[in-house]
C-alpha angles and dihedrals in degrees: 000000000000121000115235107170138354124199121181132175126182092357118140110302092357103086092163128048115284125185124197120189118204095171098120097025125115101158122020142159128214112203140168143125121310110278094017094120106266096132090045088071090059088046089052094052093047091045091051091053102037107014089237134103116219097208091052093056094264095272106065117072106158095091089060091074110093118252109269093019128103096196139042128192127196123186118182126184116197138165129233121178093344091309120116118219132185125209120190129186128181116202121199132186117242126220090250091061097258128103139237137192106249096182136017127174138176115201139177107203107305091341118101108217102177143351136196125062098263094040092051092049092051091048091051091049090052092045096048095031087224132112121218092263093047092047092054089049098050115019111023112024107196123213112283093015099074095117097046095114092045092049095043119113118256090251092052091050091046091051090050094048091046091060095038094050096041093241090146086084090074091056089050091048089052091051091049091048091054090047090050090049089052091050091048091048089050090051089052093049094045091044092050091046090049091047091050090050094053115101098211108198125234123241089251093055091048090054090050091052092053092050092050090052091054093052093048091052089056092048091052090065094052093046091054091062094045091048091064093061091044090052091057091052089044090057092053092045091047092052092051091043090052091055092047090048091049092053092044090049092049090052091049093049092048091051090048093060109115141148119261119264137198091044092147092054098050097083096057092042090053092050091051091048092052091053091050091051091054094048092050092047091054091049090049091053091049092052092047089054091049091049090052092053092050091047089053091052090049091052090054092057124077117263121262088247091058091047092050090048091050091050090051092050091047091054091048092049090053090052092049090047090053090051091050089050090059096059115126098193095116092053091046092050091051090049091048092051090049091047092050090050089049092051090054090051092047091049089054089048091054091051091049092049091050091049091050090050091052090049090051092050092053090048090054099040091133091058090049091051096045092049089062098048125097133191110280094028121122113249109241090213105046099015092228125131112265110240096176134011124236115261098212118135126225113284114257096230091054091054091047089051092054091048091049090055091050093049093047092050091049092052090047091054091049090050091051091050090052091051090050093049094048091048090054092049091050090053092052092046092050091051090052092049091050091050092049093047090049090051090049092050091048091052092049091049091048094049115111119244094275126115102247093216092055099047094106092048092050090046091052090049092051093048090047093049092047089049091050091049092050091049092050091047089052089052090048090052092047094047090043090054091048089048091052091047090051091049091049090049091049091049091048091052091047089052091050089051093063120107125287087249092061091048090048090051089053091051091050092048089053090061098030091123088061089057101232120208118276115230125219092206126093092207111103091210091056090046091052091051093049090049092054092049090053090046093057091050093050091049091059093049094046092049093058093047091049092056093053094045092048091057091055090048092053092055093049091046092054091054091049092048092057093055092047092052091056092053093042091055089059090049094047089054086067095038092250116154104230097215119173100309119039096202090049091047091051091044089049091049090047090051091048091050091050089047090051091054092047092043092051090051091047092049090057091048092045092052090053091047092049092052090052092046092051091051091051092047092049089053092048091050092051092050092047092049091050091051093049091051091051092050097053114133092250092052129044096004093051090050091052091047092052089052092048092051089048092052091047093050091045092055091045092051092054089056094039091053089058094041095048100034091248088307099125142024134181126236129188128197124218089271092059094250113151125222130174123232113212105208091184091059104053092287091292115184115217139161118276088238087075093063119113121235093265092044091049090052093052094047092044091049093050092047094046093048092046091050092050095044095043095049092042091053090047093049092243122156093338094275099171097143143039124194119193121201115206127309095119095101091087093062127093123230095264093050091045089058091049090050091049091051092050092050091048091051090053090050090051088056093058102268115125108229127194129177127193110201145143090214102109094197093058093041090052092056093063115096091224119041132188119192124202117213127184125210135160091280093054137267124322134186127227127190108225100183 
């Protein structure tokens, strides 16, 4: 998180609107008299992000509204991962004397990401990956709370670092590993149960099934010939049966002739039916309107395809972010700088060793001269012939000087090789970072126009709307069916209400093929009587004809039965149920026999496949269990946390050495408990609770800056800035200058640093200075440089 711009109006000492632009600022100071409103600017930034004010206990907000004002507005622009966000909160006084946030918004450019005080706070926590307490321990350190991280318990520091460094992912991986083990165990159990339930056939039973199939195939040919003769007999029997059925049907229809009843009730029944039709029609119109409204709301939401695509891109962005968080370029650059410094020192050491060798040579010039003389030569000193050479050995200090030069040159070559190797690693790491950032930008550009943090909410809305629409459509269908039934009932009743003549006509039409008698009378009652007289006569004739036709049918049926028995005997020999059609029965039996052969083969293959599947699942379960055991909280995560604390303490000690003149250093045990080592007192180790106020400030400053710089370099939690509020008054002039140099170095390394102080000397050392002045109209802020 890097501040960009702060606008406040009616907040604390700032009764009128004040704007502060941090766009081109890396290292700044904010100074002014005590009580002028310096700390209120930190309060405003924290309030904008979390809706809470540290100095007011984090729960009370009413005192933040300026005296004489009923409303305060804070607008804060900040940057996270190259994206600029704006958070706005409006604070209003209540009649009871308290205050409430009337409006809160989180925006990204013209896009509104979230609204509502609680929703905005949750969105900020997710964006920054910091709670209110963690933010005031690592990014903005309010007045009076500077040493919070130092004084925190080991468990509190561990919880903070777990969230900042993204170590929660290992717990999630462990949970998923256990879930995968459970799934794999279930697959094994189900596979074994399935394997146990399979009745795998023997080789003998498979041979029997193939022989039965062959015999049925031969029978199918014989049955086809017999079926032709049976079909001829079937045709004769069917013809006779049709005539019998016709006569039987005529008799039934004649007996069914009767006059209509319930004529007096039809009128009321029809009225009731019409009312029911109207009620159902109105309900159907209402449901159609509701379905239209839901369909409109569905059309306003993104499609499920767009939501799925956004979820995929979001997952890929998280993966790219994790890869970027693993970069080691900052560490490599520090190592390169140290190696280059070491090479310069080694080069000076080589020069010094060579100078010392030359000095030694001059000091032992006589030895150098005598070592080059031989018997018979003329001495260059006394000009006499040399009769014998001196037997002196080489001086020890001259030999040591030569060895020192060789050692220094060897160390220089090793230092240069280290510099070359580190430079090459930095180049590779930078290329990887560029590729990852390009991939991240491509994913962001390719993302659909859906706020990634609200994908799940939109998806739930879409599913809910589709469910509502389906439910309404089901009701429409149900009511529509009931409406049609009611209409049919009304139409039936209307038809029944027609005159007896119409009903009589319908009755006559039902037996028109029997040629009923035609009446000469116009009276329906007379017509009904004449019809029943004719009906009785027809019943007597049809009964006699039915007896004669039934006898012929019996003879034909006996002949057909004999032929069928012969075929059925052949089928029974192979345990084939004859059924209605012999050819179909044989074909069905043939199909079943083929299916039995295929099924037996498949059972054998399935059993082999299940055995292989069980073996794979057992292996997967073993691997998942091993992974879950490795990722337990007291294993891998604890090891990572110990390393993180060690890195944090190491960075803090580099700063603390500069701040304290190598007077102090921090140590942390495996449990995360801090102690201070006093190098000026025989390296005594003592609890941090024994530190004085000034010592506590120095240690807290080093630890806070190390935390911010370490996590910023590692890409953790977006810590791109640290703002320190007061605490510098306990430092002397020399230490103030050292602190200013340390802060400036951190700013040069990409970390935005801000100090809020009334110490003019420290404020004046910052390259960018803001000064707070207070007048009768309220506080105001001026940029000095």
